[in-house]
Amino acid sequence: VPLFLHLPGASEEVAPPVQQCFMVPKKEINVVSDMAKWKRSQAYADYMGFILTLNEGVRGKKLTCEYKVSEPIEKLVALLNTLDRWIDETPPVDQPSRFGNKAFRTWYAKLDQEAEKLVSAVIPKHLADAAPEVAVYLKESVGNSTRIDYGTGHEAAFAAFLCCLCKIGVLRVDDQMAIVFKVFNRYLEVMRKLQKTYRMEPAGSQGVWGLDDFQFLPFIWGSSQLIDHPSLEPRHFVDEKVVNENHKDFMFLECILFITEMKTGPFAEHSNQLWNISAVPSWSKVNQGLIRMYKAECLEKFPVIQHFKFGSLLPIQPVTS
């Protein structure tokens, strides 16, 4: 079931009456055996439903194509532009260690302080009570300020942030393409800038055996974009020329470009999993495989999910429907 079907305000244009008691999300996964609770939860069903709805929404579409851009989408882009500007205002400091620049903590402290205000600017007045709950996911989505690292758990928090905005009716079913192409893509640009500027460590990286040090979702949605492409096949993404000519249209190729900028040596060595994927015959097979891999390698791994927070919008309670 596409997630948007049971959302308040997904179809009707009027502001939904909110009978919701919002709450500040909290940690619920404390030991490995709690993972069963997560997999049965409404949060897991809604999160996965959201990811898959967007996967269908961008299928066969270029980043550069025409799509509707609503006011909440514009506001989310403005929010991300603010985070970007703060990076410029917080240059890295001189320090002995090469990785994990401590200036990230200064940048993060600003977000920590301003997050609720930033979120309040995106949501309508009658939903103001949701801001503290939704802001938690924004704060969790940019990396860890103690360890100065970033990984797929942080990326999942950003998807959860967007999912919550859908659940309260701020984002709607016709925003799907803009959610991925405008908002999530802008988020990726800001995260790449954070990773580069503050030399962030990959969180829970599997090194050469992982898909990527930092992201996963743009590979899923990016492979969906390429389904049924008339000429680009999975074998082409390891070709530098193809990447250079097409990366502005396809999120998957943007990811490949960033990896090759950041890493040296043969692609097959530094990104073995991706190299293997280039041998898969079709993009739809790649897409299906990546969804399975995402569940297994990210959503079902305790080190990643132990940090996920649960509230009224993404509840730990078992699925009701």
Coordinates of N, CA and C in Angstrom, one line a residue, residues 25 27 106 115-116 140 148 150 162 175 191-192 223 252 282:
P25 N 10.4 12.3 19.9 CA 10.8 10.9 19.7 C 11.9 10.4 20.6
K27 N 14.6 6.9 21.9 CA 15.2 5.6 21.6 C 14.4 4.5 22.1
T106 N 30.8 22.9 16.2 CA 30.3 24.3 16.2 C 29.1 24.4 15.3
A115 N 17.0 24.1 15.2 CA 16.2 23.1 14.4 C 14.7 23.3 14.5
E116 N 14.2 23.6 15.7 CA 12.8 23.7 15.9 C 12.2 24.9 15.1
E140 N 19.0 14.6 13.8 CA 19.6 13.3 13.7 C 20.2 13.0 12.3
I148 N 31.9 12.8 15.1 CA 32.1 13.5 13.8 C 32.1 12.5 12.7
Y150 N 29.3 10.2 9.8 CA 28.0 10.2 9.1 C 27.8 8.9 8.4
L162 N 11.3 13.6 6.3 CA 10.4 13.8 5.2 C 9.1 13.0 5.3
D175 N 3.8 15.7 -4.5 CA 5.1 16.3 -4.2 C 6.2 15.2 -4.4
M191 N 25.2 17.3 2.5 CA 25.9 16.3 3.2 C 27.3 16.1 2.6
R192 N 27.4 16.1 1.3 CA 28.7 15.9 0.7 C 29.7 17.1 1.1
S223 N 18.7 4.2 -9.2 CA 18.6 3.1 -10.2 C 17.2 3.0 -10.7
F252 N 22.1 8.4 -9.4 CA 23.0 7.3 -9.3 C 24.4 7.7 -9.8
S282 N 20.0 -5.6 -15.8 CA 19.1 -4.5 -16.0 C 18.9 -3.6 -14.8

